[in-house]
Amino acid sequence: MDFTAFKMSIIEATGLAKDALHIYVGIGAYFLCLMLLRPIFKKQGIRSFIALVIVTCIALLGEYLDNRETIESLGLAGLSRDQITASIRDLINTCLLSYVLYGLNKWTKIFHPTSKPASLTKRHKKTDY
C-alpha cells in the first residue's frame, strides 16, 4: 500500500478533513516525543526543542511521501505551483501548534509551576519511618 492510499483510508475511517488530520498528527507526535524523551532529557527546554525538531522532520517526510512520484520522475523542479502551495499549507498545519506550544513554554511562565510541590509525607527526624 502506498502512502497516498494509506492516508486516504485514514481520512475515510476517521471522517476528519485532511487539514485536521495534519493538526492531530503534529500535536500527537509532539506530545508523544515529549513523553518518550522524558527519561532521556531531564531539562524541559532541551526535551521540547528535540520534540519540535522531530515533528518538523515528520512533517517534511510526509510531504516528501505525498510528492514522491513527481519528485522521482521530474525532480524538485517538476512540482507544480499547486503542489508546492498544498505542501506549504500541510507543513504549517502539522507544525504550527507545536511551535506555538514551544514558544509559550520558552518565553512565558504559563507552563511553569507557581509554587514548589510540597511533600505528602513530612518526616521530622531521620528516624521517623
PDB file of C-alpha atoms in Angstrom:
ATOM      1  CA  MET A   1       0.000   0.000   0.000  1.00  0.00           C
ATOM      2  CA  ASP A   2       1.422   3.353  -0.948  1.00  0.00           C
ATOM      3  CA  PHE A   3       1.361   6.415   1.296  1.00  0.00           C
ATOM      4  CA  THR A   4      -1.446   8.202  -0.551  1.00  0.00           C
ATOM      5  CA  ALA A   5      -3.779   5.190  -0.295  1.00  0.00           C
ATOM      6  CA  PHE A   6      -2.898   4.799   3.389  1.00  0.00           C
ATOM      7  CA  LYS A   7      -3.611   8.480   4.033  1.00  0.00           C
ATOM      8  CA  MET A   8      -6.932   8.331   2.176  1.00  0.00           C
ATOM      9  CA  SER A   9      -8.016   5.244   4.146  1.00  0.00           C
ATOM     10  CA  ILE A  10      -7.293   7.081   7.415  1.00  0.00           C
ATOM     11  CA  ILE A  11      -9.290  10.093   6.207  1.00  0.00           C
ATOM     12  CA  GLU A  12     -12.230   7.834   5.311  1.00  0.00           C
ATOM     13  CA  ALA A  13     -12.034   5.873   8.575  1.00  0.00           C
ATOM     14  CA  THR A  14     -11.878   8.924  10.847  1.00  0.00           C
ATOM     15  CA  GLY A  15     -14.100  11.264   8.874  1.00  0.00           C
ATOM     16  CA  LEU A  16     -11.667  14.114   9.503  1.00  0.00           C
ATOM     17  CA  ALA A  17     -10.662  16.671   6.930  1.00  0.00           C
ATOM     18  CA  LYS A  18      -7.123  16.423   5.598  1.00  0.00           C
ATOM     19  CA  ASP A  19      -6.095  19.658   7.340  1.00  0.00           C
ATOM     20  CA  ALA A  20      -7.483  18.493  10.692  1.00  0.00           C
ATOM     21  CA  LEU A  21      -5.627  15.221  10.323  1.00  0.00           C
ATOM     22  CA  HIS A  22      -2.354  17.131   9.854  1.00  0.00           C
ATOM     23  CA  ILE A  23      -3.011  19.125  13.028  1.00  0.00           C
ATOM     24  CA  TYR A  24      -3.750  15.980  15.056  1.00  0.00           C
ATOM     25  CA  VAL A  25      -0.684  14.165  13.740  1.00  0.00           C
ATOM     26  CA  GLY A  26       1.571  17.136  14.502  1.00  0.00           C
ATOM     27  CA  ILE A  27       0.399  17.731  18.052  1.00  0.00           C
ATOM     28  CA  GLY A  28       0.174  13.993  18.769  1.00  0.00           C
ATOM     29  CA  ALA A  29       3.752  13.469  17.619  1.00  0.00           C
ATOM     30  CA  TYR A  30       4.904  16.451  19.698  1.00  0.00           C
ATOM     31  CA  PHE A  31       3.280  15.196  22.913  1.00  0.00           C
ATOM     32  CA  LEU A  32       4.426  11.625  22.280  1.00  0.00           C
ATOM     33  CA  CYS A  33       8.017  12.820  21.806  1.00  0.00           C
ATOM     34  CA  LEU A  34       7.808  14.874  24.995  1.00  0.00           C
ATOM     35  CA  MET A  35       6.698  11.787  26.934  1.00  0.00           C
ATOM     36  CA  LEU A  36       9.200   9.394  25.359  1.00  0.00           C
ATOM     37  CA  LEU A  37      12.132  11.786  25.748  1.00  0.00           C
ATOM     38  CA  ARG A  38      11.390  12.495  29.419  1.00  0.00           C
ATOM     39  CA  PRO A  39      13.656   9.757  30.848  1.00  0.00           C
ATOM     40  CA  ILE A  40      16.470  10.705  28.465  1.00  0.00           C
ATOM     41  CA  PHE A  41      16.495  14.512  28.800  1.00  0.00           C
ATOM     42  CA  LYS A  42      15.687  15.918  32.236  1.00  0.00           C
ATOM     43  CA  LYS A  43      15.549  19.587  31.189  1.00  0.00           C
ATOM     44  CA  GLN A  44      12.201  20.601  29.706  1.00  0.00           C
ATOM     45  CA  GLY A  45      13.761  23.113  27.288  1.00  0.00           C
ATOM     46  CA  ILE A  46      16.032  20.605  25.578  1.00  0.00           C
ATOM     47  CA  ARG A  47      13.318  17.957  25.508  1.00  0.00           C
ATOM     48  CA  SER A  48      10.763  20.271  23.905  1.00  0.00           C
ATOM     49  CA  PHE A  49      13.272  21.536  21.318  1.00  0.00           C
ATOM     50  CA  ILE A  50      14.169  17.993  20.259  1.00  0.00           C
ATOM     51  CA  ALA A  51      10.470  17.111  20.070  1.00  0.00           C
ATOM     52  CA  LEU A  52       9.951  20.161  17.856  1.00  0.00           C
ATOM     53  CA  VAL A  53      12.741  19.053  15.522  1.00  0.00           C
ATOM     54  CA  ILE A  54      11.242  15.557  15.330  1.00  0.00           C
ATOM     55  CA  VAL A  55       7.779  16.929  14.471  1.00  0.00           C
ATOM     56  CA  THR A  56       9.289  19.095  11.746  1.00  0.00           C
ATOM     57  CA  CYS A  57      11.139  16.076  10.317  1.00  0.00           C
ATOM     58  CA  ILE A  58       7.934  14.019  10.374  1.00  0.00           C
ATOM     59  CA  ALA A  59       6.084  16.796   8.525  1.00  0.00           C
ATOM     60  CA  LEU A  60       8.834  17.071   5.906  1.00  0.00           C
ATOM     61  CA  LEU A  61       8.879  13.291   5.457  1.00  0.00           C
ATOM     62  CA  GLY A  62       5.104  13.273   4.985  1.00  0.00           C
ATOM     63  CA  GLU A  63       5.324  15.958   2.315  1.00  0.00           C
ATOM     64  CA  TYR A  64       8.083  14.071   0.554  1.00  0.00           C
ATOM     65  CA  LEU A  65       5.957  10.923   0.566  1.00  0.00           C
ATOM     66  CA  ASP A  66       2.980  12.899  -0.763  1.00  0.00           C
ATOM     67  CA  ASN A  67       5.019  14.223  -3.702  1.00  0.00           C
ATOM     68  CA  ARG A  68       7.380  11.278  -4.173  1.00  0.00           C
ATOM     69  CA  GLU A  69       6.099  10.258  -7.605  1.00  0.00           C
ATOM     70  CA  THR A  70       6.603  13.737  -9.032  1.00  0.00           C
ATOM     71  CA  ILE A  71       9.979  14.232  -7.350  1.00  0.00           C
ATOM     72  CA  GLU A  72      11.311  10.862  -8.543  1.00  0.00           C
ATOM     73  CA  SER A  73      10.192  11.346 -12.147  1.00  0.00           C
ATOM     74  CA  LEU A  74      10.732  15.104 -12.698  1.00  0.00           C
ATOM     75  CA  GLY A  75      12.816  16.239  -9.724  1.00  0.00           C
ATOM     76  CA  LEU A  76      12.000  19.120  -7.382  1.00  0.00           C
ATOM     77  CA  ALA A  77      11.648  21.489 -10.331  1.00  0.00           C
ATOM     78  CA  GLY A  78       8.785  19.329 -11.611  1.00  0.00           C
ATOM     79  CA  LEU A  79       6.497  20.238  -8.722  1.00  0.00           C
ATOM     80  CA  SER A  80       3.645  22.467  -9.798  1.00  0.00           C
ATOM     81  CA  ARG A  81       2.666  25.661  -8.035  1.00  0.00           C
ATOM     82  CA  ASP A  82      -0.442  23.950  -6.622  1.00  0.00           C
ATOM     83  CA  GLN A  83       1.621  21.085  -5.196  1.00  0.00           C
ATOM     84  CA  ILE A  84       4.066  23.491  -3.548  1.00  0.00           C
ATOM     85  CA  THR A  85       1.211  25.566  -2.108  1.00  0.00           C
ATOM     86  CA  ALA A  86      -0.507  22.449  -0.750  1.00  0.00           C
ATOM     87  CA  SER A  87       2.756  21.202   0.759  1.00  0.00           C
ATOM     88  CA  ILE A  88       3.424  24.518   2.498  1.00  0.00           C
ATOM     89  CA  ARG A  89      -0.120  24.563   3.888  1.00  0.00           C
ATOM     90  CA  ASP A  90       0.291  20.976   5.133  1.00  0.00           C
ATOM     91  CA  LEU A  91       3.631  21.830   6.778  1.00  0.00           C
ATOM     92  CA  ILE A  92       2.069  24.809   8.541  1.00  0.00           C
ATOM     93  CA  ASN A  93      -0.924  22.743   9.695  1.00  0.00           C
ATOM     94  CA  THR A  94       1.322  19.987  11.020  1.00  0.00           C
ATOM     95  CA  CYS A  95       3.902  22.145  12.807  1.00  0.00           C
ATOM     96  CA  LEU A  96       2.177  25.376  13.852  1.00  0.00           C
ATOM     97  CA  LEU A  97       0.570  24.271  17.118  1.00  0.00           C
ATOM     98  CA  SER A  98       3.775  22.530  18.232  1.00  0.00           C
ATOM     99  CA  TYR A  99       5.764  25.725  17.558  1.00  0.00           C
ATOM    100  CA  VAL A 100       3.191  27.797  19.463  1.00  0.00           C
ATOM    101  CA  LEU A 101       3.346  25.479  22.489  1.00  0.00           C
ATOM    102  CA  TYR A 102       7.148  25.519  22.375  1.00  0.00           C
ATOM    103  CA  GLY A 103       7.175  29.323  22.265  1.00  0.00           C
ATOM    104  CA  LEU A 104       4.687  29.600  25.121  1.00  0.00           C
ATOM    105  CA  ASN A 105       6.779  27.241  27.219  1.00  0.00           C
ATOM    106  CA  LYS A 106      10.043  29.018  26.442  1.00  0.00           C
ATOM    107  CA  TRP A 107       9.077  32.685  26.617  1.00  0.00           C
ATOM    108  CA  THR A 108       6.193  32.754  29.114  1.00  0.00           C
ATOM    109  CA  LYS A 109       5.514  31.298  32.534  1.00  0.00           C
ATOM    110  CA  ILE A 110       2.231  29.619  31.560  1.00  0.00           C
ATOM    111  CA  PHE A 111       3.516  26.038  31.886  1.00  0.00           C
ATOM    112  CA  HIS A 112       5.853  26.694  34.809  1.00  0.00           C
ATOM    113  CA  PRO A 113       4.766  25.758  38.331  1.00  0.00           C
ATOM    114  CA  THR A 114       3.697  28.670  40.526  1.00  0.00           C
ATOM    115  CA  SER A 115       4.992  27.114  43.730  1.00  0.00           C
ATOM    116  CA  LYS A 116       7.238  24.246  44.673  1.00  0.00           C
ATOM    117  CA  PRO A 117       5.398  20.988  45.295  1.00  0.00           C
ATOM    118  CA  ALA A 118       5.199  20.010  48.935  1.00  0.00           C
ATOM    119  CA  SER A 119       5.959  16.517  50.088  1.00  0.00           C
ATOM    120  CA  LEU A 120       2.937  14.440  51.013  1.00  0.00           C
ATOM    121  CA  THR A 121       4.800  12.690  53.798  1.00  0.00           C
ATOM    122  CA  LYS A 122       6.672  15.038  56.091  1.00  0.00           C
ATOM    123  CA  ARG A 123       9.415  13.477  58.158  1.00  0.00           C
ATOM    124  CA  HIS A 124      10.578  15.457  61.167  1.00  0.00           C
ATOM    125  CA  LYS A 125      13.526  13.267  62.117  1.00  0.00           C
ATOM    126  CA  LYS A 126      15.659  10.817  60.214  1.00  0.00           C
ATOM    127  CA  THR A 127      14.401   8.032  62.454  1.00  0.00           C
ATOM    128  CA  ASP A 128      10.744   8.572  61.543  1.00  0.00           C
ATOM    129  CA  TYR A 129       9.630   5.725  59.302  1.00  0.00           C
TER     130      TYR A 129
END
